[in-house]
Structures are given as structure tokens and as C-alpha cells.
């Protein structure tokens, strides 16, 4: 008697089982503001999520101001250390990203002031706006991007700006903060922030020889 069994078509075969995706970390889908309030009650997981969301952004901002990867690393660590120490003072008037940026900017200012004092005590040549170039060291994809020629030239060109212009430029164009938040951090009016950013943009385009949009895409 002939065998009447029907072999399953390959397309009809049951696919191999795949491992189930791990459940998301509690709090991953929460807003930054919600995470800040959770962290202020003593929970560490929400603050760890905030660190993962904003650490690279703070690092790039600090690097653009200080031109030092190691100092930028220090600024990131100290920003979140200070943030945790003062988290109970957060009232939600500003977005957490703005709050962290303000802390980081103050730390950068202190470092620049210390550099100037050290240079004066050592009798070295005055540094342009307190900026000294350092050879970048590896920091994954982010550092690789910044070390490309266009971004390196942009970073160097920032030294031609005044301190106020540089801070506004980094906060708005690099940190992607709106002018209202930039003004709040620097304690100036939004119109003044726009004017400083415009002058910074014109100066950088003149020094770089290309549009700012092109430089930022390099």
C-alpha cells in the first residue's frame, strides 16, 4: 500500500523558537521629570536611567568648552554627583536636561578659571579664553565623531569666540537647548541669547570657511 503521508512544506514548518526579549527596566519609559521626582525620594534606578540618557550629551558639551576628554569625563561624573546631592532642590521649573546642563556649565567655568590661575602662576603665555588643546583619547563612537577633521576644526574655532558667545553656542547648537532655556541658565534674556548665538555663528563661519550647518554635519 502506498505511503499517503504528506510531508510539510518547508514554508509551513514551525519556526524555531526564539528567546523572549528581556522586560524593560522599570522606569525606562518614564519622562525625565518623573524620574527626577522618583530619584528625589531615594530611588537609585531612576537616577541611573537619567545618567544613561544625558551623560554623553553632557560629555560633548564639556569637551567643546574644555577641549579635554579627561576633563570632560570629570565634568560628567561631578555633574551627576552634584545633581544627586541637590536633587531634593529640584522643583520642576526647568527640564532636567537644562538643570544638568547648568551644573555642567558651572563646573566648566571653574575649570577654566583654575586654568587661567595656573597659567599665570607658571608664567606661561596667556591662553585664549582659558582654552588649552589636548590630544583626544578614545571614547567610543562619540569621540570618533568629534575627532573627525570638521568637528576638530569647529572645536578649535570656538576659541575665537568670547566666553559668552561660546557658552550660548554650545548650549544651543551642541546641547540643543532652546533659547529660553539657554537664557535661564546664563541669567540673560532670550533675545540676548539669540544675538550672541548669531554673532558666534557668523564668526565661526568666517573662521571655518563653510556654513555652520556643514560644520556640524562633519
Short mmCIF file of C-alpha atoms in Angstrom, two decimals:
data_model
loop_
_atom_site.label_atom_id
_atom_site.label_comp_id
_atom_site.label_asym_id
_atom_site.label_seq_id
_atom_site.Cartn_x
_atom_site.Cartn_y
_atom_site.Cartn_z
CA UNK A 1 0.00 0.00 0.00
CA UNK A 2 1.47 3.37 -0.99
CA UNK A 3 2.56 5.80 1.72
CA UNK A 4 -0.08 8.57 1.76
CA UNK A 5 1.55 10.73 4.41
CA UNK A 6 2.06 14.35 3.34
CA UNK A 7 5.38 15.93 4.18
CA UNK A 8 5.03 19.52 5.41
CA UNK A 9 6.19 22.21 3.01
CA UNK A 10 9.34 23.94 4.29
CA UNK A 11 7.45 27.23 4.50
CA UNK A 12 4.84 25.54 6.67
CA UNK A 13 7.39 24.19 9.12
CA UNK A 14 7.16 25.60 12.62
CA UNK A 15 9.83 28.24 13.06
CA UNK A 16 12.48 27.66 15.66
CA UNK A 17 11.64 29.22 18.96
CA UNK A 18 13.44 32.47 19.74
CA UNK A 19 14.37 33.65 23.20
CA UNK A 20 11.92 36.07 24.69
CA UNK A 21 13.05 39.68 24.96
CA UNK A 22 14.03 40.79 28.40
CA UNK A 23 11.48 43.02 30.10
CA UNK A 24 12.40 46.71 30.08
CA UNK A 25 13.97 48.19 33.18
CA UNK A 26 11.27 49.75 35.37
CA UNK A 27 11.15 53.48 34.69
CA UNK A 28 12.69 53.36 31.20
CA UNK A 29 9.50 54.74 29.67
CA UNK A 30 9.04 57.49 32.25
CA UNK A 31 9.68 61.16 31.50
CA UNK A 32 12.78 62.88 32.83
CA UNK A 33 10.67 64.91 35.23
CA UNK A 34 9.01 61.78 36.62
CA UNK A 35 12.41 60.13 37.05
CA UNK A 36 13.73 63.18 38.91
CA UNK A 37 10.86 63.06 41.38
CA UNK A 38 11.33 59.32 41.87
CA UNK A 39 15.05 59.80 42.45
CA UNK A 40 14.41 62.58 44.96
CA UNK A 41 12.62 60.03 47.14
CA UNK A 42 15.78 57.96 47.37
CA UNK A 43 15.39 55.53 44.45
CA UNK A 44 18.65 54.96 42.59
CA UNK A 45 17.33 53.19 39.47
CA UNK A 46 15.57 56.33 38.12
CA UNK A 47 18.76 58.36 38.57
CA UNK A 48 20.77 55.69 36.76
CA UNK A 49 18.35 56.00 33.84
CA UNK A 50 18.83 59.78 33.80
CA UNK A 51 22.59 59.25 33.73
CA UNK A 52 22.32 56.94 30.72
CA UNK A 53 20.09 59.42 28.90
CA UNK A 54 22.20 62.52 29.43
CA UNK A 55 25.83 61.52 30.15
CA UNK A 56 27.03 61.58 26.52
CA UNK A 57 25.30 64.91 25.88
CA UNK A 58 26.96 66.47 28.93
CA UNK A 59 30.30 64.99 27.91
CA UNK A 60 30.15 66.53 24.44
CA UNK A 61 29.15 69.91 25.83
CA UNK A 62 32.06 69.86 28.30
CA UNK A 63 34.50 68.70 25.63
CA UNK A 64 33.55 71.53 23.29
CA UNK A 65 34.28 74.04 26.07
CA UNK A 66 37.36 72.45 27.66
CA UNK A 67 38.97 70.65 24.69
CA UNK A 68 39.96 67.81 27.01
CA UNK A 69 38.43 64.35 27.03
CA UNK A 70 39.67 63.56 30.53
CA UNK A 71 38.30 66.80 31.96
CA UNK A 72 35.02 66.24 30.13
CA UNK A 73 34.81 62.84 31.83
CA UNK A 74 35.39 64.51 35.19
CA UNK A 75 32.66 67.06 34.46
CA UNK A 76 30.18 64.29 33.66
CA UNK A 77 30.92 62.46 36.91
CA UNK A 78 30.83 65.61 39.03
CA UNK A 79 27.66 66.87 37.32
CA UNK A 80 25.71 63.80 38.31
CA UNK A 81 27.32 63.65 41.75
CA UNK A 82 26.26 67.22 42.46
CA UNK A 83 22.90 66.61 40.85
CA UNK A 84 22.23 63.72 43.22
CA UNK A 85 23.37 65.75 46.22
CA UNK A 86 20.97 68.58 45.37
CA UNK A 87 18.16 66.59 43.78
CA UNK A 88 15.71 67.48 46.55
CA UNK A 89 16.04 71.11 45.47
CA UNK A 90 14.65 70.29 42.01
CA UNK A 91 11.16 71.76 41.76
CA UNK A 92 10.44 71.20 38.09
CA UNK A 93 10.77 74.83 36.97
CA UNK A 94 13.16 73.69 34.22
CA UNK A 95 13.54 70.45 32.30
CA UNK A 96 16.05 68.06 33.91
CA UNK A 97 18.33 68.30 30.85
CA UNK A 98 18.52 72.07 31.43
CA UNK A 99 19.15 71.53 35.14
CA UNK A 100 22.06 69.15 34.44
CA UNK A 101 23.45 71.46 31.74
CA UNK A 102 23.54 74.36 34.20
CA UNK A 103 25.52 72.27 36.70
CA UNK A 104 27.95 71.15 33.99
CA UNK A 105 28.46 74.69 32.69
CA UNK A 106 29.33 75.96 36.17
CA UNK A 107 31.87 73.17 36.56
CA UNK A 108 33.42 74.08 33.20
CA UNK A 109 33.67 77.71 34.27
CA UNK A 110 35.50 76.73 37.45
CA UNK A 111 37.95 74.62 35.46
CA UNK A 112 38.64 77.46 33.02
CA UNK A 113 39.26 79.88 35.90
CA UNK A 114 41.63 77.42 37.53
CA UNK A 115 43.50 77.02 34.24
CA UNK A 116 44.00 80.75 33.96
CA UNK A 117 45.31 80.96 37.51
CA UNK A 118 47.71 78.07 36.90
CA UNK A 119 48.94 79.67 33.68
CA UNK A 120 49.54 83.00 35.41
CA UNK A 121 51.38 81.37 38.30
CA UNK A 122 53.54 79.36 35.93
CA UNK A 123 54.32 82.46 33.90
CA UNK A 124 53.12 80.81 30.71
CA UNK A 125 51.63 82.56 27.74
CA UNK A 126 48.06 83.69 28.31
CA UNK A 127 45.58 81.14 27.00
CA UNK A 128 42.89 82.24 24.59
CA UNK A 129 39.74 82.31 26.74
CA UNK A 130 41.34 79.76 29.05
CA UNK A 131 41.34 77.02 26.41
CA UNK A 132 44.21 74.54 26.00
CA UNK A 133 44.15 71.78 23.41
CA UNK A 134 44.62 68.18 24.49
CA UNK A 135 45.04 65.11 22.32
CA UNK A 136 41.72 63.28 22.44
CA UNK A 137 41.65 59.71 23.75
CA UNK A 138 39.16 57.05 22.77
CA UNK A 139 35.58 57.23 23.98
CA UNK A 140 33.61 55.03 21.61
CA UNK A 141 31.62 56.35 18.69
CA UNK A 142 31.12 59.81 20.21
CA UNK A 143 34.83 60.57 20.46
CA UNK A 144 35.42 59.12 16.99
CA UNK A 145 32.87 61.55 15.58
CA UNK A 146 34.36 64.55 17.35
CA UNK A 147 37.88 63.65 16.23
CA UNK A 148 36.93 63.88 12.56
CA UNK A 149 38.53 66.84 10.83
CA UNK A 150 35.43 69.02 10.54
CA UNK A 151 34.46 68.72 14.19
CA UNK A 152 38.06 69.19 15.31
CA UNK A 153 38.28 72.43 13.38
CA UNK A 154 34.95 73.55 14.81
CA UNK A 155 36.20 72.87 18.33
CA UNK A 156 39.38 74.86 17.71
CA UNK A 157 37.39 77.71 16.14
CA UNK A 158 35.37 78.06 19.34
CA UNK A 159 38.49 79.58 20.87
CA UNK A 160 37.93 82.71 18.77
CA UNK A 161 34.61 83.41 20.48
CA UNK A 162 34.09 85.37 23.64
CA UNK A 163 33.19 83.34 26.70
CA UNK A 164 29.55 84.42 26.46
CA UNK A 165 29.34 83.60 22.75
CA UNK A 166 30.93 80.20 23.28
CA UNK A 167 28.59 79.28 26.12
CA UNK A 168 25.50 80.26 24.15
CA UNK A 169 26.74 78.44 21.06
CA UNK A 170 27.48 75.20 22.92
CA UNK A 171 24.23 75.24 24.88
CA UNK A 172 22.07 75.97 21.82
CA UNK A 173 23.83 74.30 18.88
CA UNK A 174 25.65 71.45 20.62
CA UNK A 175 23.41 70.78 23.62
CA UNK A 176 20.30 71.56 21.53
CA UNK A 177 18.64 73.67 24.21
CA UNK A 178 16.02 76.26 23.19
CA UNK A 179 16.92 79.91 23.68
CA UNK A 180 14.58 80.27 26.65
CA UNK A 181 16.48 77.54 28.50
CA UNK A 182 19.84 78.99 27.47
CA UNK A 183 18.75 82.37 28.80
CA UNK A 184 17.65 80.80 32.09
CA UNK A 185 20.99 79.07 32.58
CA UNK A 186 23.04 82.18 31.75
CA UNK A 187 20.68 84.59 33.52
CA UNK A 188 20.17 86.71 30.41
CA UNK A 189 17.20 87.46 28.17
CA UNK A 190 16.27 85.13 25.35
CA UNK A 191 16.80 87.96 22.86
CA UNK A 192 20.34 88.44 24.14
CA UNK A 193 20.98 84.71 23.79
CA UNK A 194 19.80 84.82 20.17
CA UNK A 195 22.05 87.79 19.43
CA UNK A 196 25.09 86.09 20.96
CA UNK A 197 24.36 82.90 19.04
CA UNK A 198 24.04 84.84 15.78
CA UNK A 199 27.39 86.60 16.31
CA UNK A 200 29.00 83.29 17.25
CA UNK A 201 27.61 81.67 14.11
CA UNK A 202 28.95 84.43 11.85
CA UNK A 203 32.40 84.30 13.49
CA UNK A 204 32.64 80.51 13.20
CA UNK A 205 31.54 80.51 9.56
CA UNK A 206 34.18 83.13 8.82
CA UNK A 207 36.92 81.10 10.52
CA UNK A 208 35.85 77.75 9.08
CA UNK A 209 35.06 78.95 5.57
CA UNK A 210 31.88 76.85 5.45
CA UNK A 211 28.34 77.20 6.73
CA UNK A 212 27.70 76.23 10.33
CA UNK A 213 25.25 73.56 9.20
CA UNK A 214 28.01 71.95 7.13
CA UNK A 215 30.48 72.10 10.02
CA UNK A 216 28.04 70.48 12.42
CA UNK A 217 27.38 67.63 9.98
CA UNK A 218 31.07 66.82 9.51
#
